[in-house]
C-alpha positions as a printed Julia matrix, in Angstrom:
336×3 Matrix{Float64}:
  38.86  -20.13   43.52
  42.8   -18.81   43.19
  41.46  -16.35   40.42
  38.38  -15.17   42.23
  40.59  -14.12   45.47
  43.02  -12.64   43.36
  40.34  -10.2    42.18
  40.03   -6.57   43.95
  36.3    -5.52   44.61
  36.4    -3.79   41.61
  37.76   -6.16   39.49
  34.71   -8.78   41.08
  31.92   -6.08   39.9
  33.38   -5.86   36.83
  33.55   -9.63   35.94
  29.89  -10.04   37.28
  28.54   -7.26   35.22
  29.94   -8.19   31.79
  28.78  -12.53   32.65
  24.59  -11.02   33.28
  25.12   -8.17   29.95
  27.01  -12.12   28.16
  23.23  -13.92   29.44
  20.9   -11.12   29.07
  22.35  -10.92   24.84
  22.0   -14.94   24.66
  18.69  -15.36   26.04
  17.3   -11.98   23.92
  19.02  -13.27   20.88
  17.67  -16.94   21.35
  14.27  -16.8    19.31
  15.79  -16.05   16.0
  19.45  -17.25   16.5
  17.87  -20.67   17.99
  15.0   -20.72   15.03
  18.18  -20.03   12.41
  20.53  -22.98   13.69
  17.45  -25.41   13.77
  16.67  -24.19    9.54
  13.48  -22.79   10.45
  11.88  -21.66    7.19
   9.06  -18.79    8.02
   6.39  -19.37    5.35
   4.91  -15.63    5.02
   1.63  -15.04    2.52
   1.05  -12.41    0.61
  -2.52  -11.7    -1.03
  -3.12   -9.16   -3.88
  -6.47   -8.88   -5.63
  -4.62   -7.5    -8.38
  -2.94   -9.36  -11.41
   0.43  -11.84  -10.85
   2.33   -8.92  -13.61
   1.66   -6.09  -11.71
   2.55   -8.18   -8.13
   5.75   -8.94   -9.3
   7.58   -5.9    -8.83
   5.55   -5.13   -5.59
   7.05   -8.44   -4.36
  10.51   -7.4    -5.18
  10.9    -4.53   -3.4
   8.85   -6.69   -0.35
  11.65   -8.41   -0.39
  13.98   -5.7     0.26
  12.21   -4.79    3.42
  12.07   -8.64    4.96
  16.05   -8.45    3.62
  16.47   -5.75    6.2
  15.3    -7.21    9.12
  17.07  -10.31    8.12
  14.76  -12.18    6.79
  16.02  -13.81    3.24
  14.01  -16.21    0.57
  15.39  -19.36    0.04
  17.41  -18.94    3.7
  14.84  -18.6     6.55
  12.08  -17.49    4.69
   9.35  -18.18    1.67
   6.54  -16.86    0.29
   3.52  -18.06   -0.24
   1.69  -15.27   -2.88
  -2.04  -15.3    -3.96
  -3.0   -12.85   -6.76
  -7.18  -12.88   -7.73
  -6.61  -11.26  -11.0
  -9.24   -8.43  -10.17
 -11.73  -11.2    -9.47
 -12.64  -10.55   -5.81
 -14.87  -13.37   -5.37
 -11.55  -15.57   -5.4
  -9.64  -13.75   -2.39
 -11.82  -15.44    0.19
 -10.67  -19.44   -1.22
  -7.21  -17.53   -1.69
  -7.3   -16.79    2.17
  -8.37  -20.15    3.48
  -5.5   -21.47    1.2
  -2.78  -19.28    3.4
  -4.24  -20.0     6.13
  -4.46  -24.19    5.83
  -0.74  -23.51    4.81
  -0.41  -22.28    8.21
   1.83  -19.26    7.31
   3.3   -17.11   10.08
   1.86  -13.6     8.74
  -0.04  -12.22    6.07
   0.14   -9.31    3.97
  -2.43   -7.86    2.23
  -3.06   -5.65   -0.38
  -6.17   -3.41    0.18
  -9.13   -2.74    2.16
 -11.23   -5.63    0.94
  -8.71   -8.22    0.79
  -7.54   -7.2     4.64
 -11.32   -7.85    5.83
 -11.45  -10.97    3.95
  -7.86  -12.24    5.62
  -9.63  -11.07    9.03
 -12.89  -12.88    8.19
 -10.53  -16.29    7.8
  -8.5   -15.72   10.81
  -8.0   -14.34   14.52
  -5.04  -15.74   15.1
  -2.44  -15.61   11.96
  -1.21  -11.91   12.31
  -2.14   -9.5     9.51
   0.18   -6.75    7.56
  -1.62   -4.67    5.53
  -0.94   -2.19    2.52
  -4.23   -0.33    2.66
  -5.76    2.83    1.6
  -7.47    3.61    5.23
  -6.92    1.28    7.99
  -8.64    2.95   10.48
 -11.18    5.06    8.13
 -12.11    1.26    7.06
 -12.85    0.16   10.53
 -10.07   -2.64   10.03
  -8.17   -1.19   13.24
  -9.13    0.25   16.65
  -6.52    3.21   16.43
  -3.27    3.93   14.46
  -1.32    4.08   17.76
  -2.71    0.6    19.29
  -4.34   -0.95   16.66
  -5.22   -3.93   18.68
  -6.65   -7.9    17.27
  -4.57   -9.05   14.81
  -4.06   -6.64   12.23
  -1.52   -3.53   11.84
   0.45   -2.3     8.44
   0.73    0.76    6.42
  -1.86    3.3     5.61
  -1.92    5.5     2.81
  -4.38    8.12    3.98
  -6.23    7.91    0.4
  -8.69   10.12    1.53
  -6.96   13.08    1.85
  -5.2    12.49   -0.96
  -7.76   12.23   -3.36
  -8.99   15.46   -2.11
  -5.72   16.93   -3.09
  -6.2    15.1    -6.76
  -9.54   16.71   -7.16
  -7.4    20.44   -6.23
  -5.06   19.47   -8.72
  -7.06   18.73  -11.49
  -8.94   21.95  -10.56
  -5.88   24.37  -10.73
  -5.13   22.41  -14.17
  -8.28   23.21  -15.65
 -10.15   26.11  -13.58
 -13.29   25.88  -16.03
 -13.86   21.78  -14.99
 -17.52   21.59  -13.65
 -17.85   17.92  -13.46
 -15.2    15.51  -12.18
 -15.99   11.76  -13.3
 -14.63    9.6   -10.2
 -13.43    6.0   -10.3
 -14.38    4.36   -7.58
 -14.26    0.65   -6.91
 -16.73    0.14   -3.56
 -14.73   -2.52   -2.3
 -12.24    0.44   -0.67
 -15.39    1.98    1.36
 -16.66    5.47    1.18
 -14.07    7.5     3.47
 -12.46    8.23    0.22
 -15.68    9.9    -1.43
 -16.28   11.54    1.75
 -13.46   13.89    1.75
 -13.4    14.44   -1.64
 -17.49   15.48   -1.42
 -15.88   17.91    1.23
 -13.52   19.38   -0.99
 -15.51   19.39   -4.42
 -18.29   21.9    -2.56
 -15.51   24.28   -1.75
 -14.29   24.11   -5.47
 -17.91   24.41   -6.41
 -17.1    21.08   -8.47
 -19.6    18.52   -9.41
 -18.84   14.83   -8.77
 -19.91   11.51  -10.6
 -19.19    8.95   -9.06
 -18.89    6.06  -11.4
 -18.46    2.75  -10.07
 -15.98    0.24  -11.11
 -15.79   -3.43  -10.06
 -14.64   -5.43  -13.26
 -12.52   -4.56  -15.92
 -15.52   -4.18  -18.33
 -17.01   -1.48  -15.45
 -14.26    0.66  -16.71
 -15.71    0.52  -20.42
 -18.99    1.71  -18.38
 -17.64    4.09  -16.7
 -16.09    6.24  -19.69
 -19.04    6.11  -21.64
 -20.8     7.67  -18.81
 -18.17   10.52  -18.3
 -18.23   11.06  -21.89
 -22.12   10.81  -22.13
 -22.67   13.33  -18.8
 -20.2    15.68  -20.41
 -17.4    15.43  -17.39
 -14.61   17.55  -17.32
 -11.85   15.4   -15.69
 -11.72   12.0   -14.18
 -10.34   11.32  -10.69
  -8.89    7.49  -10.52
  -9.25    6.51   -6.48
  -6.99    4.63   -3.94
  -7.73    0.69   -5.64
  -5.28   -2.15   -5.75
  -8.5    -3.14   -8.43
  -8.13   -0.06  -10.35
  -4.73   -0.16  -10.3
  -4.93   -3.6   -12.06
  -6.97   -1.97  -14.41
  -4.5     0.97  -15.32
  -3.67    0.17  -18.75
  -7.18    0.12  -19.78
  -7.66    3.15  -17.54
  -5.21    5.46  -19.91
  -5.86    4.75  -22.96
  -9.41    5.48  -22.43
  -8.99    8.8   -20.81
  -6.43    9.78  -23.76
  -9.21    8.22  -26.64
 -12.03   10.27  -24.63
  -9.64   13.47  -24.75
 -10.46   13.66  -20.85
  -7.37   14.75  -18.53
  -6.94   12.36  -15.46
  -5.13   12.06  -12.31
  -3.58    8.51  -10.78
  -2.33    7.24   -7.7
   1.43    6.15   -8.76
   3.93    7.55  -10.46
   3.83    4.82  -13.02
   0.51    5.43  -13.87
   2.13    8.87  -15.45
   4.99    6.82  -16.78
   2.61    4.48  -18.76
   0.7     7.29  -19.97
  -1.15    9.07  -17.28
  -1.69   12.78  -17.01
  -0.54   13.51  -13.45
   0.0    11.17  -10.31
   0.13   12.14   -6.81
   0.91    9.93   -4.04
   3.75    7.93   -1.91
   6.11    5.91   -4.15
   5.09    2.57   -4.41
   7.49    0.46   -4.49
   9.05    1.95   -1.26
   5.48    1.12    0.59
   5.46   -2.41   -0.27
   9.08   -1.95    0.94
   8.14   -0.5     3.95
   5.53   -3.09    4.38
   8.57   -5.85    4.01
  10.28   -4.35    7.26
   6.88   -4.06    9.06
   6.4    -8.25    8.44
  10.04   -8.62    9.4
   9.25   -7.36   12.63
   6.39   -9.28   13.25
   8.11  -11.91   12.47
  10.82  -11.48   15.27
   7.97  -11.36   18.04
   6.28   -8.46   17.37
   2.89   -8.34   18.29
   0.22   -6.33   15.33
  -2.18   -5.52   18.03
   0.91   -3.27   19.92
   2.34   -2.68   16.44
   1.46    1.41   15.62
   0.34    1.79   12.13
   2.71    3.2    10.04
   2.29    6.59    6.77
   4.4     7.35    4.01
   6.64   10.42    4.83
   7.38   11.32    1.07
   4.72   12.0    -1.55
   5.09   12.7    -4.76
   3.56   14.95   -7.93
   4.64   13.64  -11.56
   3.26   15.28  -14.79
   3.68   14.18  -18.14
   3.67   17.05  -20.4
   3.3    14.34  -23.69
  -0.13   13.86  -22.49
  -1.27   17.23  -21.2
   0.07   18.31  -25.21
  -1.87   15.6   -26.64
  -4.87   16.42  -24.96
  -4.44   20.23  -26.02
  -3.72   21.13  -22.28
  -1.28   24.07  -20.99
   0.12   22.72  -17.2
  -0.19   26.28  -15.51
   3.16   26.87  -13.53
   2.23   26.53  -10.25
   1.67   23.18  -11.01
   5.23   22.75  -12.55
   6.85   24.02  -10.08
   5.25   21.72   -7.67
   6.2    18.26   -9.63
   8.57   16.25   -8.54
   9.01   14.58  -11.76
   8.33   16.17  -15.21
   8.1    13.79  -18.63
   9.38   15.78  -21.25
C-alpha cells in the first residue's frame, strides 16, 4: 500500500499497463507453452499415394517447415506416414488408419488422396499438397476455403499449358503431343492445355495412366500414333512412376517435359515447375500453423512464388535435338 502511494499518476499508468501487456502474453502463449510443459506429443499424418523412396526426402524437408513453427519430431511432435505405393485402392484403409490413430492434422499428397482423407473425415483438419485445390472442387475458394481442408496449390493447369509451349518452341514441327495423364488428378489440367494446343495448332493424345504397367501402354501408343513429344502431367502417381517414365521416352527417341527438376536430373529432357522440396516445406509451416489453433476453413490457400525451367542438354544431344536459345536463356538450370 506504501509503494502504491508512493507512485505519481504516471508512474500508476505505467505499472498497470505493463501487469495487462504481462497477462495478455501468458494467456496468448498458454495453448502451446501449457501443451509443451504437460509433454504433449502432436501425432500429425501424412498420406502419399506414391512409393516410401520417393516420400522420404519429401518428409525431410516437411520437417523443416513444422521445425519452423516449432514443432520438432521426437520433442512435441510425430509422424504418422502412409505411402500406397501407386496402388490407390489402398489410400482409403490408409486414411481410416490415421484417422483411428486420432492424429491432429493430415497432409496429403494429391487430388485423389485429399478427397479420400475428406471422404474419412469432417472433423480431423486437412493440409494438402495438390495440383488444383479449387479447380478439383476440394475447396470453396483460395481466400476462405472453408470445411476442413486448406494447403498448397500448384496451379498444374496452367502450367502444363506452359509445358505444351515449351515443347512447342523446342520442336516447332511437333504435330502430336502424347499426354500422361493419370485421371485420378481430374480434367482441369487437360482443359487448359486443350486451350492452348488449338492456338499452337497441336494435336493432343491423351493417354491414360493408372498403374505402372499403363505407362508401358502408354508409349507404345505414342510410338504407334506417331507422336511428336510427350507431356508428363501434375501426378504424385506419375511421379512415382518417373524412372520408368525416362527411360522410355529416351528408348522411344521421344523428347519429354516433367514436373520437377529432378525429373531432368534423373534423365528428363526439360522440367518446369515450383521446386519441390521447398513445397512440401512450405506445406510443413502451413501444418505448423494449424497446429497452433489455426483453423483450415479460415486458412487462405497458399502458391509457389518461384518456378523453375531446367534442361538437360545430355538428353536433348542424345535424342539428336538442338535447344533453340530462347529456351536457354530462359533455364534456370542447364546440365552440361
Amino acid at each position: 500500500m506504501v509503494i502504491i502511494e508512493s507512485l505519481s499518476k504516471g508512474g500508476m499508468r505505467l505499472l498497470i499497463a505493463t501487469f495487462v501487456a504481462f497477462v495478455a502474453v501468458v494467456v496468448f502463449a498458454a495453448p502451446v507453452g501449457a501443451q509443451a510443459q504437460r509433454g504433449t506429443v502432436f501425432r500429425v499424418g501424412v498420406l502419399y499415394p506414391g512409393g516410401s523412396e520417393a516420400l522420404s526426402p519429401r518428409l525431410a524437408a516437411f520437417r523443416q517447415g513444422l521445425r519452423t513453427s516449432g514443432f520438432v519430431e521426437g520433442t512435441n511432435m510425430s509422424i504418422e506416414a502412409r505411402s500406397a505405393d501407386g496402388k490407390s485402392d489402398r489410400l482409403a484403409s490408409m486414411a481410416g488408419e490415421l484417422v483411428k490413430r486420432e492424429v491432429r492434422v493430415i497432409a496429403t499428397s494429391g487430388d485423389f488422396a485429399t478427397r479420400i482423407v475428406q471422404e474419412a473425415t469432417r472433423t480431423i483438419p486437412i493440409v494438402a499438397f495438390t495440383d488444383d485445390l479449387v479447380g478439383a472442387g476440394l475447396v470453396a475458394s483460395h481466400a476462405r476455403p472453408g470445411g476442413n481442408t486448406t494447403g498448397i496449390s500448384i496451379v498444374s493447369p496452367e502450367l502444363n499449358a506452359k509445358r505444351l509451349q515449351m515443347l512447342k518452341e523446342l520442336s516447332p514441327a511437333i504435330a502430336r503431343v502424347a499426354v500422361l495423364w493419370d485421371p485420378a488428378t481430374g480434367a482441369a489440367q487437360l482443359r487448359a492445355m486443350e486451350i492452348v494446343s488449338r492456338a499452337l495448332g497441336v494435336e493432343l493424345l491423351i493417354l491414360e495412366v493408372r498403374s505402372l504397367s499403363g505407362v508401358d501402354d502408354a508409349f507404345t501408343t505414342a510410338r504407334k500414333e506417331q507422336a511428336g513429344a510427350v507431356n508428363v502431367l501434375g501426378s504424385p502417381l506419375l511421379s512415382s512412376y518417373s524412372h520408368k517414365i525416362i527411360d522410355l521416352a529416351a528408348n522411344s527417341r521421344l523428347p519429354a517435359i516433367y514436373q520437377w527438376h529432378e525429373h531432368a536430373d534423373a534423365g528428363g529432357l526439360m522440367s518446369y515447375g515450383p521446386n519441390l522440396l521447398d513445397t512440401w516445406r512450405q506445406t510443413g509451416v502451413l501444418v505448423g500453423k494449424v497446429l497452433r489453433g489455426a483453423q483450415p476453413a479460415d486458412l487462405p490457400v497458399e502458391e509457389p512464388t518461384n518456378f523453375e525451367l531446367v534442361i538437360n542438354l545430355k538428353t536433348a544431344r542424345a535424342l539428336g535435338l538442338s535447344v533453340p536459345q530462347s529456351l536457354l536463356s530462359r533455364a534456370d538450370r542447364v546440365i552440361q
